[in-house]
CSV table of N, CA and C in Angstrom, one decimal:
chain,number,residue,atom,x,y,z
A,1395,VAL,N,-88.8,-12.3,89.8
A,1395,VAL,CA,-89.3,-12.6,91.1
A,1395,VAL,C,-89.2,-14.1,91.3
A,1396,GLN,N,-88.6,-14.5,92.4
A,1396,GLN,CA,-88.5,-16.0,92.8
A,1396,GLN,C,-89.0,-16.2,94.2
A,1397,LEU,N,-89.6,-17.3,94.4
A,1397,LEU,CA,-90.0,-17.7,95.8
A,1397,LEU,C,-89.2,-18.9,96.1
A,1398,GLN,N,-88.4,-18.8,97.2
A,1398,GLN,CA,-87.5,-19.9,97.6
A,1398,GLN,C,-87.9,-20.5,98.9
A,1399,ALA,N,-88.4,-21.7,98.8
A,1399,ALA,CA,-89.0,-22.4,99.9
A,1399,ALA,C,-88.0,-23.3,100.5
A,1400,SER,N,-88.0,-23.5,101.8
A,1400,SER,CA,-87.1,-24.4,102.5
A,1400,SER,C,-87.8,-24.9,103.8
A,1401,GLY,N,-87.2,-25.9,104.4
A,1401,GLY,CA,-87.7,-26.4,105.7
A,1401,GLY,C,-88.3,-27.7,105.7
A,1402,GLY,N,-88.5,-28.3,104.6
A,1402,GLY,CA,-89.2,-29.6,104.5
A,1402,GLY,C,-88.2,-30.7,105.1
A,1403,GLY,N,-88.8,-31.9,105.3
A,1403,GLY,CA,-88.0,-33.0,105.8
A,1403,GLY,C,-88.9,-34.2,106.2
A,1404,VAL,N,-88.3,-35.1,107.0
A,1404,VAL,CA,-89.0,-36.2,107.5
A,1404,VAL,C,-89.1,-36.1,109.0
A,1405,VAL,N,-90.4,-36.3,109.4
A,1405,VAL,CA,-90.7,-36.2,110.8
A,1405,VAL,C,-91.7,-37.3,111.2
A,1406,GLN,N,-91.6,-37.7,112.5
A,1406,GLN,CA,-92.6,-38.7,113.0
A,1406,GLN,C,-93.9,-38.0,113.3
A,1407,ALA,N,-94.9,-38.8,113.2
A,1407,ALA,CA,-96.3,-38.3,113.6
A,1407,ALA,C,-96.2,-37.6,114.9
A,1408,GLY,N,-96.9,-36.5,115.0
A,1408,GLY,CA,-96.9,-35.7,116.3
A,1408,GLY,C,-95.8,-34.7,116.4
A,1409,GLY,N,-94.9,-34.8,115.5
A,1409,GLY,CA,-93.8,-33.8,115.4
A,1409,GLY,C,-94.1,-32.5,114.8
A,1410,SER,N,-93.1,-31.7,114.7
A,1410,SER,CA,-93.2,-30.3,114.1
A,1410,SER,C,-92.2,-30.0,113.1
A,1411,LEU,N,-92.5,-29.1,112.2
A,1411,LEU,CA,-91.6,-28.6,111.2
A,1411,LEU,C,-92.0,-27.1,111.0
A,1412,ARG,N,-91.0,-26.3,110.5
A,1412,ARG,CA,-91.2,-25.0,110.1
A,1412,ARG,C,-90.8,-24.8,108.7
A,1413,LEU,N,-91.7,-24.4,107.8
A,1413,LEU,CA,-91.3,-24.0,106.5
A,1413,LEU,C,-91.1,-22.5,106.3
A,1414,SER,N,-90.2,-22.2,105.5
A,1414,SER,CA,-89.9,-20.8,105.2
A,1414,SER,C,-90.0,-20.5,103.7
A,1415,CYS,N,-90.4,-19.3,103.3
A,1415,CYS,CA,-90.4,-19.0,101.9
A,1415,CYS,C,-90.0,-17.5,101.8
A,1416,VAL,N,-88.9,-17.2,101.1
A,1416,VAL,CA,-88.5,-15.9,101.0
A,1416,VAL,C,-88.7,-15.4,99.5
A,1417,VAL,N,-89.2,-14.2,99.3
A,1417,VAL,CA,-89.4,-13.7,98.0
A,1417,VAL,C,-88.2,-12.8,97.6
A,1418,VAL,N,-87.6,-13.1,96.5
A,1418,VAL,CA,-86.4,-12.4,96.1
A,1418,VAL,C,-86.6,-11.8,94.7
A,1419,GLY,N,-86.0,-10.7,94.4
A,1419,GLY,CA,-86.1,-10.1,93.1
A,1419,GLY,C,-86.5,-8.7,93.2
A,1420,SER,N,-86.9,-8.1,92.1
A,1420,SER,CA,-87.3,-6.7,92.0
A,1420,SER,C,-88.8,-6.6,92.0
A,1421,PHE,N,-89.4,-6.1,93.1
A,1421,PHE,CA,-90.8,-6.0,93.2
A,1421,PHE,C,-91.2,-4.8,94.1
A,1422,PHE,N,-92.4,-4.4,94.1
A,1422,PHE,CA,-92.9,-3.3,94.9
A,1422,PHE,C,-93.4,-3.8,96.2
A,1423,LYS,N,-94.3,-4.8,96.2
A,1423,LYS,CA,-94.9,-5.3,97.4
A,1423,LYS,C,-95.4,-6.7,97.2
A,1424,ILE,N,-95.5,-7.4,98.3
A,1424,ILE,CA,-96.2,-8.7,98.3
A,1424,ILE,C,-97.6,-8.6,98.8
A,1425,ASN,N,-98.5,-9.0,98.0
A,1425,ASN,CA,-99.9,-8.9,98.5
A,1425,ASN,C,-100.2,-10.1,99.4
A,1426,ILE,N,-101.0,-11.0,98.9
A,1426,ILE,CA,-101.4,-12.2,99.7
A,1426,ILE,C,-100.3,-13.3,99.4
A,1427,ILE,N,-99.9,-14.0,100.4
A,1427,ILE,CA,-98.9,-15.1,100.2
A,1427,ILE,C,-99.3,-16.3,101.1
A,1428,GLY,N,-99.0,-17.5,100.6
A,1428,GLY,CA,-99.4,-18.6,101.4
A,1428,GLY,C,-98.8,-19.9,100.9
A,1429,TRP,N,-99.3,-21.0,101.4
A,1429,TRP,CA,-98.8,-22.3,101.1
A,1429,TRP,C,-99.9,-23.2,100.5
A,1430,TYR,N,-99.5,-24.0,99.5
A,1430,TYR,CA,-100.4,-25.0,98.9
A,1430,TYR,C,-99.6,-26.3,99.2
A,1431,ARG,N,-100.3,-27.4,99.0
A,1431,ARG,CA,-99.6,-28.7,99.0
A,1431,ARG,C,-100.3,-29.7,98.1
A,1432,ARG,N,-99.5,-30.7,97.6
A,1432,ARG,CA,-100.0,-31.7,96.7
A,1432,ARG,C,-99.5,-33.0,97.3
A,1433,ALA,N,-100.4,-33.8,97.7
A,1433,ALA,CA,-100.1,-35.2,98.2
A,1433,ALA,C,-100.1,-36.1,97.0
A,1434,PRO,N,-99.4,-37.3,97.2
A,1434,PRO,CA,-99.4,-38.2,96.1
A,1434,PRO,C,-100.8,-38.6,95.6
A,1435,GLY,N,-101.1,-38.5,94.3
A,1435,GLY,CA,-102.4,-38.9,93.8
A,1435,GLY,C,-103.5,-37.9,94.1
A,1436,GLU,N,-103.2,-36.8,94.7
A,1436,GLU,CA,-104.2,-35.9,95.1
A,1436,GLU,C,-104.0,-34.6,94.3
A,1437,GLN,N,-105.1,-33.7,94.3
A,1437,GLN,CA,-105.0,-32.4,93.7
A,1437,GLN,C,-104.3,-31.4,94.7
A,1438,ARG,N,-103.8,-30.4,94.1
A,1438,ARG,CA,-103.2,-29.4,95.0
A,1438,ARG,C,-104.3,-28.7,95.8
A,1439,GLU,N,-104.0,-28.4,97.0
A,1439,GLU,CA,-105.0,-27.7,97.9
A,1439,GLU,C,-104.3,-26.6,98.7
A,1440,LEU,N,-105.1,-25.6,99.0
A,1440,LEU,CA,-104.6,-24.5,99.8
A,1440,LEU,C,-104.5,-24.9,101.2
A,1441,VAL,N,-103.3,-24.7,101.8
A,1441,VAL,CA,-103.1,-25.0,103.2
A,1441,VAL,C,-103.4,-23.8,104.1
A,1442,ALA,N,-102.8,-22.7,103.8
A,1442,ALA,CA,-102.9,-21.4,104.5
A,1442,ALA,C,-102.5,-20.3,103.7
A,1443,GLU,N,-103.1,-19.1,103.9
A,1443,GLU,CA,-102.6,-17.9,103.2
A,1443,GLU,C,-102.8,-16.7,104.2
A,1444,ILE,N,-102.1,-15.6,103.9
A,1444,ILE,CA,-102.2,-14.4,104.7
A,1444,ILE,C,-101.9,-13.2,103.9
A,1445,GLY,N,-102.8,-12.2,104.0
A,1445,GLY,CA,-102.6,-11.0,103.3
A,1445,GLY,C,-101.9,-9.9,104.1
A,1446,ARG,N,-101.8,-8.8,103.6
A,1446,ARG,CA,-101.1,-7.7,104.3
A,1446,ARG,C,-102.1,-7.1,105.4
A,1447,GLY,N,-101.9,-7.4,106.6
A,1447,GLY,CA,-102.7,-6.9,107.7
A,1447,GLY,C,-104.1,-7.6,107.8
A,1448,ALA,N,-104.2,-8.7,107.1
A,1448,ALA,CA,-105.5,-9.5,107.2
A,1448,ALA,C,-105.3,-10.7,108.0
A,1449,SER,N,-106.5,-11.2,108.4
A,1449,SER,CA,-106.4,-12.5,109.2
A,1449,SER,C,-106.1,-13.6,108.3
A,1450,PRO,N,-105.3,-14.6,108.8
A,1450,PRO,CA,-104.9,-15.7,108.0
A,1450,PRO,C,-106.1,-16.6,107.7
A,1451,LYS,N,-106.0,-17.4,106.7
A,1451,LYS,CA,-107.0,-18.3,106.3
A,1451,LYS,C,-106.4,-19.7,106.2
A,1452,TYR,N,-107.1,-20.7,106.8
A,1452,TYR,CA,-106.6,-22.1,106.9
A,1452,TYR,C,-107.5,-23.1,106.3
A,1453,ALA,N,-106.9,-24.2,105.7
A,1453,ALA,CA,-107.8,-25.3,105.4
A,1453,ALA,C,-108.3,-25.9,106.7
A,1454,ASP,N,-109.5,-26.5,106.6
A,1454,ASP,CA,-110.1,-27.1,107.8
A,1454,ASP,C,-109.2,-28.2,108.4
A,1455,SER,N,-108.5,-28.9,107.5
A,1455,SER,CA,-107.7,-30.0,108.0
A,1455,SER,C,-106.5,-29.6,108.8
A,1456,VAL,N,-106.1,-28.4,108.7
A,1456,VAL,CA,-104.9,-27.9,109.5
A,1456,VAL,C,-105.2,-26.9,110.6
A,1457,LYS,N,-106.4,-26.5,110.7
A,1457,LYS,CA,-106.8,-25.5,111.7
A,1457,LYS,C,-106.4,-26.0,113.1
A,1458,GLY,N,-105.8,-25.2,113.9
A,1458,GLY,CA,-105.4,-25.5,115.2
A,1458,GLY,C,-104.1,-26.2,115.3
A,1459,ARG,N,-103.5,-26.6,114.2
A,1459,ARG,CA,-102.2,-27.3,114.2
A,1459,ARG,C,-101.1,-26.5,113.4
A,1460,PHE,N,-101.5,-25.8,112.4
A,1460,PHE,CA,-100.6,-25.0,111.6
A,1460,PHE,C,-100.8,-23.5,111.8
A,1461,THR,N,-99.7,-22.8,111.8
A,1461,THR,CA,-99.8,-21.3,111.9
A,1461,THR,C,-99.0,-20.6,110.8
A,1462,ILE,N,-99.6,-19.7,110.1
A,1462,ILE,CA,-98.9,-19.0,109.1
A,1462,ILE,C,-98.6,-17.6,109.6
A,1463,SER,N,-97.4,-17.1,109.2
A,1463,SER,CA,-97.0,-15.8,109.6
A,1463,SER,C,-96.1,-15.2,108.6
A,1464,ARG,N,-96.0,-13.9,108.6
A,1464,ARG,CA,-95.1,-13.2,107.6
A,1464,ARG,C,-94.3,-12.1,108.2
A,1465,ASP,N,-93.1,-12.0,107.7
A,1465,ASP,CA,-92.2,-10.9,108.1
A,1465,ASP,C,-92.0,-10.0,106.8
A,1466,ASN,N,-92.8,-8.9,106.8
A,1466,ASN,CA,-92.7,-8.1,105.6
A,1466,ASN,C,-91.4,-7.4,105.4
A,1467,ALA,N,-90.7,-7.1,106.4
A,1467,ALA,CA,-89.3,-6.5,106.3
A,1467,ALA,C,-88.4,-7.5,105.6
A,1468,ALA,N,-88.6,-8.8,105.9
A,1468,ALA,CA,-87.7,-9.8,105.4
A,1468,ALA,C,-88.3,-10.5,104.1
A,1469,ASN,N,-89.4,-10.1,103.7
A,1469,ASN,CA,-90.1,-10.7,102.5
A,1469,ASN,C,-90.2,-12.2,102.7
A,1470,THR,N,-90.6,-12.6,103.8
A,1470,THR,CA,-90.6,-14.0,104.1
A,1470,THR,C,-92.0,-14.4,104.8
A,1471,VAL,N,-92.4,-15.6,104.4
A,1471,VAL,CA,-93.6,-16.2,105.0
A,1471,VAL,C,-93.2,-17.5,105.7
A,1472,TYR,N,-93.8,-17.8,106.8
A,1472,TYR,CA,-93.5,-19.0,107.5
A,1472,TYR,C,-94.7,-19.9,107.7
A,1473,LEU,N,-94.5,-21.2,107.8
A,1473,LEU,CA,-95.6,-22.1,108.1
A,1473,LEU,C,-95.1,-23.0,109.3
A,1474,ASP,N,-95.6,-22.8,110.4
A,1474,ASP,CA,-95.3,-23.6,111.6
A,1474,ASP,C,-96.3,-24.7,111.6
A,1475,MET,N,-95.8,-26.0,111.5
A,1475,MET,CA,-96.7,-27.1,111.5
A,1475,MET,C,-96.4,-28.0,112.7
A,1476,ASN,N,-97.5,-28.1,113.5
A,1476,ASN,CA,-97.4,-28.9,114.7
A,1476,ASN,C,-98.4,-30.1,114.7
A,1477,SER,N,-98.2,-31.1,115.6
A,1477,SER,CA,-99.0,-32.3,115.6
A,1477,SER,C,-99.2,-32.8,114.2
A,1478,LEU,N,-98.1,-33.0,113.5
A,1478,LEU,CA,-98.2,-33.5,112.2
A,1478,LEU,C,-98.7,-34.9,112.1
A,1479,LYS,N,-99.4,-35.2,111.0
A,1479,LYS,CA,-100.0,-36.5,110.8
A,1479,LYS,C,-99.5,-37.0,109.4
A,1480,PRO,N,-99.6,-38.4,109.3
A,1480,PRO,CA,-99.2,-38.9,108.0
A,1480,PRO,C,-99.9,-38.3,106.8
A,1481,GLY,N,-101.1,-37.9,107.0
A,1481,GLY,CA,-101.9,-37.3,106.0
A,1481,GLY,C,-101.4,-35.9,105.6
A,1482,ASP,N,-100.5,-35.4,106.3
A,1482,ASP,CA,-99.9,-34.1,105.9
A,1482,ASP,C,-98.7,-34.3,105.0
A,1483,THR,N,-98.4,-35.5,104.7
A,1483,THR,CA,-97.3,-35.8,103.8
A,1483,THR,C,-97.6,-35.3,102.4
A,1484,ALA,N,-96.8,-34.4,101.8
A,1484,ALA,CA,-97.0,-33.8,100.6
A,1484,ALA,C,-95.8,-32.9,100.2
A,1485,ILE,N,-95.9,-32.4,98.9
A,1485,ILE,CA,-95.0,-31.4,98.5
A,1485,ILE,C,-95.7,-30.1,98.8
A,1486,TYR,N,-95.0,-29.2,99.5
A,1486,TYR,CA,-95.6,-27.9,99.9
A,1486,TYR,C,-95.0,-26.8,99.0
A,1487,TYR,N,-95.9,-26.0,98.5
A,1487,TYR,CA,-95.5,-24.9,97.6
A,1487,TYR,C,-95.8,-23.6,98.1
A,1488,CYS,N,-94.9,-22.7,98.1
A,1488,CYS,CA,-95.2,-21.3,98.5
A,1488,CYS,C,-95.8,-20.6,97.2
A,1489,ASN,N,-96.8,-19.8,97.5
A,1489,ASN,CA,-97.4,-19.0,96.4
A,1489,ASN,C,-97.6,-17.6,96.9
A,1490,GLY,N,-97.2,-16.6,96.0
A,1490,GLY,CA,-97.4,-15.3,96.4
A,1490,GLY,C,-97.9,-14.4,95.3
A,1491,ASN,N,-98.8,-13.5,95.6
A,1491,ASN,CA,-99.2,-12.5,94.6
A,1491,ASN,C,-98.4,-11.3,94.8
A,1492,VAL,N,-97.5,-11.0,93.9
A,1492,VAL,CA,-96.5,-9.9,94.0
A,1492,VAL,C,-96.7,-8.8,93.0
A,1493,TRP,N,-96.6,-7.6,93.4
A,1493,TRP,CA,-96.7,-6.5,92.5
A,1493,TRP,C,-95.4,-6.0,92.0
A,1494,THR,N,-95.2,-6.0,90.7
A,1494,THR,CA,-93.9,-5.5,90.2
A,1494,THR,C,-94.3,-4.3,89.2
A,1495,MET,N,-93.3,-3.5,88.9
A,1495,MET,CA,-93.5,-2.4,88.0
A,1495,MET,C,-93.8,-2.8,86.6
A,1496,THR,N,-93.2,-4.0,86.2
A,1496,THR,CA,-93.3,-4.4,84.8
A,1496,THR,C,-94.6,-5.3,84.6
A,1497,GLU,N,-94.9,-6.1,85.6
A,1497,GLU,CA,-96.0,-7.1,85.4
A,1497,GLU,C,-97.3,-6.7,86.1
A,1498,GLY,N,-97.2,-5.7,87.0
A,1498,GLY,CA,-98.3,-5.4,87.8
A,1498,GLY,C,-98.5,-6.5,88.9
A,1499,SER,N,-99.7,-6.9,89.2
A,1499,SER,CA,-100.0,-7.9,90.2
A,1499,SER,C,-100.0,-9.3,89.5
A,1500,SER,N,-99.1,-10.2,89.9
A,1500,SER,CA,-99.0,-11.5,89.3
A,1500,SER,C,-98.8,-12.6,90.4
A,1501,ASP,N,-99.1,-13.8,90.1
A,1501,ASP,CA,-98.9,-14.9,91.0
A,1501,ASP,C,-97.6,-15.6,90.7
A,1502,TYR,N,-96.9,-16.0,91.7
A,1502,TYR,CA,-95.6,-16.7,91.6
A,1502,TYR,C,-95.6,-17.9,92.5
A,1503,TYR,N,-95.0,-19.0,92.0
A,1503,TYR,CA,-94.9,-20.2,92.9
A,1503,TYR,C,-93.4,-20.5,93.1
A,1504,GLY,N,-93.1,-21.1,94.3
A,1504,GLY,CA,-91.8,-21.6,94.6
A,1504,GLY,C,-91.6,-23.0,94.1
A,1505,GLN,N,-90.5,-23.6,94.3
A,1505,GLN,CA,-90.1,-24.9,93.7
A,1505,GLN,C,-90.7,-26.0,94.5
A,1506,GLY,N,-91.2,-25.8,95.7
A,1506,GLY,CA,-91.8,-26.9,96.5
A,1506,GLY,C,-90.7,-27.5,97.4
A,1507,THR,N,-91.2,-27.9,98.6
A,1507,THR,CA,-90.4,-28.6,99.5
A,1507,THR,C,-91.2,-29.8,100.1
A,1508,LEU,N,-90.5,-30.9,100.2
A,1508,LEU,CA,-91.2,-32.2,100.5
A,1508,LEU,C,-91.3,-32.3,102.1
A,1509,VAL,N,-92.5,-32.6,102.5
A,1509,VAL,CA,-92.7,-32.9,103.9
A,1509,VAL,C,-93.2,-34.4,104.0
A,1510,THR,N,-92.5,-35.2,104.8
A,1510,THR,CA,-92.9,-36.6,104.9
A,1510,THR,C,-93.1,-36.9,106.4
A,1511,VAL,N,-94.3,-37.3,106.7
A,1511,VAL,CA,-94.6,-37.6,108.1
A,1511,VAL,C,-94.8,-39.2,108.3
A,1512,SER,N,-94.0,-39.8,109.1
A,1512,SER,CA,-94.0,-41.2,109.2
A,1512,SER,C,-94.9,-41.6,110.4
A,1513,SER,N,-95.5,-42.7,110.4
A,1513,SER,CA,-96.4,-43.1,111.5
A,1513,SER,C,-95.7,-44.0,112.5
């Protein structure tokens, strides 16, 4: 199982970006899936996550600006980021809890995608 993230880039403050993460490989289902980020010199933090049929969960710092959604048919999760601030600058990692026949329920991380917000 691999999680392939894309969509990062450089944007000015106030701008928008959309991150995508597709889960590929042999698996039965994706349980909860979401995005973490790690800013320079900071610890990794949860940005947003969404379960199957559950309400999304957001970090307080992104509520009202970021929206997480998932397309189960496409095995993809999205993070729409609006009103971006320099403080959102970080490497964003996709994380998913995926059920496979061999491993059962396990957590997987993508390679990360860099988001840089300039002031």
